[in-house]
C-alpha cells in the first residue's frame, strides 16, 4: 500500500493497511483536514522532497510536498521515534473502506 501527494512527487510506501484512522480535530489537524494512520517509522519508506512546519511544543514536524503543497506525514523530532503519522487523505477512499475512524483530540 502507498500514499501519494497530488502531483506524485512525494510517495510513502506502507507495510500494510491501517487498522484505524484518526480524524483529529485539534487546531492544526482540522485546518489540514488530515486523516492520520500511525506506523513505526522504520517500517515505512518516504520518497520525494518535503517542506516542513513545526508548531507548539515542537515535538513533531509536519511535512508537505514542495511542489503541490499537500500534507503527507508527520515525524517525531525526538530521535527515539516510535510512531509517525501518515495522512491517509492521500490514498483512494475505496482502499480505506471499513476502517474505523475516531477523533484522537476528544477525551
Ligand atoms: Zn506533490
JSON list of C-alpha atoms and ligand atoms in Angstrom, two decimals:
[
{"chain": "A", "resi": 1, "resn": "UNK", "atom": "CA", "xyz": [0.00, 0.00, 0.00]},
{"chain": "A", "resi": 2, "resn": "UNK", "atom": "CA", "xyz": [1.27, 3.51, -0.77]},
{"chain": "A", "resi": 3, "resn": "UNK", "atom": "CA", "xyz": [0.16, 7.11, -0.42]},
{"chain": "A", "resi": 4, "resn": "UNK", "atom": "CA", "xyz": [0.84, 9.83, -2.96]},
{"chain": "A", "resi": 5, "resn": "UNK", "atom": "CA", "xyz": [0.56, 13.63, -2.90]},
{"chain": "A", "resi": 6, "resn": "UNK", "atom": "CA", "xyz": [-1.43, 15.35, -5.64]},
{"chain": "A", "resi": 7, "resn": "UNK", "atom": "CA", "xyz": [1.46, 15.83, -8.07]},
{"chain": "A", "resi": 8, "resn": "UNK", "atom": "CA", "xyz": [3.05, 12.46, -7.28]},
{"chain": "A", "resi": 9, "resn": "UNK", "atom": "CA", "xyz": [6.44, 13.80, -6.18]},
{"chain": "A", "resi": 10, "resn": "UNK", "atom": "CA", "xyz": [6.05, 12.52, -2.61]},
{"chain": "A", "resi": 11, "resn": "UNK", "atom": "CA", "xyz": [5.06, 8.90, -2.15]},
{"chain": "A", "resi": 12, "resn": "UNK", "atom": "CA", "xyz": [5.12, 6.82, 1.01]},
{"chain": "A", "resi": 13, "resn": "UNK", "atom": "CA", "xyz": [5.31, 3.04, 0.99]},
{"chain": "A", "resi": 14, "resn": "UNK", "atom": "CA", "xyz": [3.40, 1.44, 3.88]},
{"chain": "A", "resi": 15, "resn": "UNK", "atom": "CA", "xyz": [3.76, -2.09, 5.27]},
{"chain": "A", "resi": 16, "resn": "UNK", "atom": "CA", "xyz": [0.00, -2.64, 5.11]},
{"chain": "A", "resi": 17, "resn": "UNK", "atom": "CA", "xyz": [-3.40, -1.05, 5.53]},
{"chain": "A", "resi": 18, "resn": "UNK", "atom": "CA", "xyz": [-4.19, 0.86, 8.75]},
{"chain": "A", "resi": 19, "resn": "UNK", "atom": "CA", "xyz": [-6.37, -0.70, 11.47]},
{"chain": "A", "resi": 20, "resn": "UNK", "atom": "CA", "xyz": [-7.89, 2.67, 12.44]},
{"chain": "A", "resi": 21, "resn": "UNK", "atom": "CA", "xyz": [-7.91, 6.29, 11.32]},
{"chain": "A", "resi": 22, "resn": "UNK", "atom": "CA", "xyz": [-7.62, 9.42, 13.45]},
{"chain": "A", "resi": 23, "resn": "UNK", "atom": "CA", "xyz": [-9.75, 12.27, 12.11]},
{"chain": "A", "resi": 24, "resn": "UNK", "atom": "CA", "xyz": [-8.16, 14.61, 14.66]},
{"chain": "A", "resi": 25, "resn": "UNK", "atom": "CA", "xyz": [-9.96, 17.86, 15.43]},
{"chain": "A", "resi": 26, "resn": "UNK", "atom": "CA", "xyz": [-7.07, 19.69, 17.11]},
{"chain": "A", "resi": 27, "resn": "UNK", "atom": "CA", "xyz": [-6.31, 23.23, 15.96]},
{"chain": "A", "resi": 28, "resn": "UNK", "atom": "CA", "xyz": [-3.86, 22.21, 13.23]},
{"chain": "A", "resi": 29, "resn": "UNK", "atom": "CA", "xyz": [-5.27, 18.88, 12.02]},
{"chain": "A", "resi": 30, "resn": "UNK", "atom": "CA", "xyz": [-8.73, 20.28, 11.41]},
{"chain": "A", "resi": 31, "resn": "UNK", "atom": "CA", "xyz": [-7.19, 23.03, 9.28]},
{"chain": "A", "resi": 32, "resn": "UNK", "atom": "CA", "xyz": [-5.19, 20.48, 7.32]},
{"chain": "A", "resi": 33, "resn": "UNK", "atom": "CA", "xyz": [-8.22, 18.20, 7.05]},
{"chain": "A", "resi": 34, "resn": "UNK", "atom": "CA", "xyz": [-5.86, 15.36, 7.88]},
{"chain": "A", "resi": 35, "resn": "UNK", "atom": "CA", "xyz": [-6.81, 11.73, 8.43]},
{"chain": "A", "resi": 36, "resn": "UNK", "atom": "CA", "xyz": [-3.99, 10.03, 10.30]},
{"chain": "A", "resi": 37, "resn": "UNK", "atom": "CA", "xyz": [-2.81, 6.46, 10.39]},
{"chain": "A", "resi": 38, "resn": "UNK", "atom": "CA", "xyz": [0.15, 5.59, 12.59]},
{"chain": "A", "resi": 39, "resn": "UNK", "atom": "CA", "xyz": [3.13, 3.43, 11.72]},
{"chain": "A", "resi": 40, "resn": "UNK", "atom": "CA", "xyz": [6.58, 2.64, 13.08]},
{"chain": "A", "resi": 41, "resn": "UNK", "atom": "CA", "xyz": [8.97, 4.98, 11.22]},
{"chain": "A", "resi": 42, "resn": "UNK", "atom": "CA", "xyz": [11.35, 2.13, 10.35]},
{"chain": "A", "resi": 43, "resn": "UNK", "atom": "CA", "xyz": [8.51, 0.27, 8.62]},
{"chain": "A", "resi": 44, "resn": "UNK", "atom": "CA", "xyz": [7.73, 2.97, 6.06]},
{"chain": "A", "resi": 45, "resn": "UNK", "atom": "CA", "xyz": [9.71, 4.43, 3.14]},
{"chain": "A", "resi": 46, "resn": "UNK", "atom": "CA", "xyz": [9.34, 8.06, 2.08]},
{"chain": "A", "resi": 47, "resn": "UNK", "atom": "CA", "xyz": [10.25, 9.21, -1.44]},
{"chain": "A", "resi": 48, "resn": "UNK", "atom": "CA", "xyz": [10.46, 12.85, -2.55]},
{"chain": "A", "resi": 49, "resn": "UNK", "atom": "CA", "xyz": [11.32, 16.25, -1.07]},
{"chain": "A", "resi": 50, "resn": "UNK", "atom": "CA", "xyz": [9.19, 17.99, 1.52]},
{"chain": "A", "resi": 51, "resn": "UNK", "atom": "CA", "xyz": [8.89, 21.35, 3.25]},
{"chain": "A", "resi": 52, "resn": "UNK", "atom": "CA", "xyz": [8.19, 21.27, 6.96]},
{"chain": "A", "resi": 53, "resn": "UNK", "atom": "CA", "xyz": [6.26, 23.05, 9.67]},
{"chain": "A", "resi": 54, "resn": "UNK", "atom": "CA", "xyz": [6.90, 22.84, 13.40]},
{"chain": "A", "resi": 55, "resn": "UNK", "atom": "CA", "xyz": [4.33, 24.11, 15.82]},
{"chain": "A", "resi": 56, "resn": "UNK", "atom": "CA", "xyz": [3.53, 24.35, 19.52]},
{"chain": "A", "resi": 57, "resn": "UNK", "atom": "CA", "xyz": [5.60, 22.16, 21.79]},
{"chain": "A", "resi": 58, "resn": "UNK", "atom": "CA", "xyz": [7.93, 21.38, 18.86]},
{"chain": "A", "resi": 59, "resn": "UNK", "atom": "CA", "xyz": [7.60, 17.63, 19.26]},
{"chain": "A", "resi": 60, "resn": "UNK", "atom": "CA", "xyz": [6.63, 16.82, 15.69]},
{"chain": "A", "resi": 61, "resn": "UNK", "atom": "CA", "xyz": [7.35, 18.11, 12.21]},
{"chain": "A", "resi": 62, "resn": "UNK", "atom": "CA", "xyz": [4.60, 18.28, 9.60]},
{"chain": "A", "resi": 63, "resn": "UNK", "atom": "CA", "xyz": [5.74, 17.51, 6.06]},
{"chain": "A", "resi": 64, "resn": "UNK", "atom": "CA", "xyz": [4.19, 18.72, 2.83]},
{"chain": "A", "resi": 65, "resn": "UNK", "atom": "CA", "xyz": [5.14, 18.28, -0.81]},
{"chain": "A", "resi": 66, "resn": "UNK", "atom": "CA", "xyz": [7.48, 21.04, -2.06]},
{"chain": "A", "resi": 67, "resn": "UNK", "atom": "CA", "xyz": [5.66, 21.15, -5.36]},
{"chain": "A", "resi": 68, "resn": "UNK", "atom": "CA", "xyz": [1.90, 20.73, -4.79]},
{"chain": "A", "resi": 69, "resn": "UNK", "atom": "CA", "xyz": [1.83, 21.60, -1.07]},
{"chain": "A", "resi": 70, "resn": "UNK", "atom": "CA", "xyz": [-0.21, 18.59, 0.00]},
{"chain": "A", "resi": 71, "resn": "UNK", "atom": "CA", "xyz": [0.32, 17.43, 3.60]},
{"chain": "A", "resi": 72, "resn": "UNK", "atom": "CA", "xyz": [1.85, 13.96, 3.55]},
{"chain": "A", "resi": 73, "resn": "UNK", "atom": "CA", "xyz": [3.03, 12.97, 7.04]},
{"chain": "A", "resi": 74, "resn": "UNK", "atom": "CA", "xyz": [4.49, 13.97, 10.37]},
{"chain": "A", "resi": 75, "resn": "UNK", "atom": "CA", "xyz": [7.63, 12.74, 12.11]},
{"chain": "A", "resi": 76, "resn": "UNK", "atom": "CA", "xyz": [8.83, 13.00, 15.70]},
{"chain": "A", "resi": 77, "resn": "UNK", "atom": "CA", "xyz": [11.69, 15.42, 16.21]},
{"chain": "A", "resi": 78, "resn": "UNK", "atom": "CA", "xyz": [12.95, 13.17, 19.02]},
{"chain": "A", "resi": 79, "resn": "UNK", "atom": "CA", "xyz": [15.48, 10.68, 17.64]},
{"chain": "A", "resi": 80, "resn": "UNK", "atom": "CA", "xyz": [13.83, 7.81, 19.55]},
{"chain": "A", "resi": 81, "resn": "UNK", "atom": "CA", "xyz": [10.90, 7.75, 17.16]},
{"chain": "A", "resi": 82, "resn": "UNK", "atom": "CA", "xyz": [8.37, 5.04, 17.85]},
{"chain": "A", "resi": 83, "resn": "UNK", "atom": "CA", "xyz": [5.47, 6.42, 15.83]},
{"chain": "A", "resi": 84, "resn": "UNK", "atom": "CA", "xyz": [4.80, 8.62, 12.83]},
{"chain": "A", "resi": 85, "resn": "UNK", "atom": "CA", "xyz": [1.59, 9.86, 11.25]},
{"chain": "A", "resi": 86, "resn": "UNK", "atom": "CA", "xyz": [0.68, 9.29, 7.62]},
{"chain": "A", "resi": 87, "resn": "UNK", "atom": "CA", "xyz": [-2.03, 11.43, 6.02]},
{"chain": "A", "resi": 88, "resn": "UNK", "atom": "CA", "xyz": [-4.43, 8.87, 4.58]},
{"chain": "A", "resi": 89, "resn": "UNK", "atom": "CA", "xyz": [-6.26, 11.55, 2.58]},
{"chain": "A", "resi": 90, "resn": "UNK", "atom": "CA", "xyz": [-3.56, 10.76, 0.03]},
{"chain": "A", "resi": 91, "resn": "UNK", "atom": "CA", "xyz": [-4.98, 7.34, -0.74]},
{"chain": "A", "resi": 92, "resn": "UNK", "atom": "CA", "xyz": [-8.07, 6.25, -2.65]},
{"chain": "A", "resi": 93, "resn": "UNK", "atom": "CA", "xyz": [-11.11, 6.20, -0.35]},
{"chain": "A", "resi": 94, "resn": "UNK", "atom": "CA", "xyz": [-12.03, 2.73, -1.60]},
{"chain": "A", "resi": 95, "resn": "UNK", "atom": "CA", "xyz": [-8.79, 1.37, -0.11]},
{"chain": "A", "resi": 96, "resn": "UNK", "atom": "CA", "xyz": [-9.89, 2.52, 3.35]},
{"chain": "A", "resi": 97, "resn": "UNK", "atom": "CA", "xyz": [-13.38, 1.11, 3.27]},
{"chain": "A", "resi": 98, "resn": "UNK", "atom": "CA", "xyz": [-14.43, -0.35, 6.62]},
{"chain": "A", "resi": 99, "resn": "UNK", "atom": "CA", "xyz": [-11.50, 1.08, 8.58]},
{"chain": "A", "resi": 100, "resn": "UNK", "atom": "CA", "xyz": [-12.95, 2.71, 11.71]},
{"chain": "A", "resi": 101, "resn": "UNK", "atom": "CA", "xyz": [-12.39, 6.42, 12.35]},
{"chain": "A", "resi": 102, "resn": "UNK", "atom": "CA", "xyz": [-12.08, 8.22, 15.67]},
{"chain": "A", "resi": 103, "resn": "UNK", "atom": "CA", "xyz": [-11.19, 11.72, 16.88]},
{"chain": "A", "resi": 104, "resn": "UNK", "atom": "CA", "xyz": [-7.97, 11.46, 18.88]},
{"chain": "A", "resi": 105, "resn": "UNK", "atom": "CA", "xyz": [-8.34, 15.04, 20.12]},
{"chain": "A", "resi": 106, "resn": "UNK", "atom": "CA", "xyz": [-11.53, 14.28, 22.04]},
{"chain": "A", "resi": 107, "resn": "UNK", "atom": "CA", "xyz": [-11.10, 12.90, 25.59]},
{"chain": "B", "resi": 1, "resn": "LIG", "atom": "ZN1", "xyz": [3.11, 16.96, -4.70]}
]
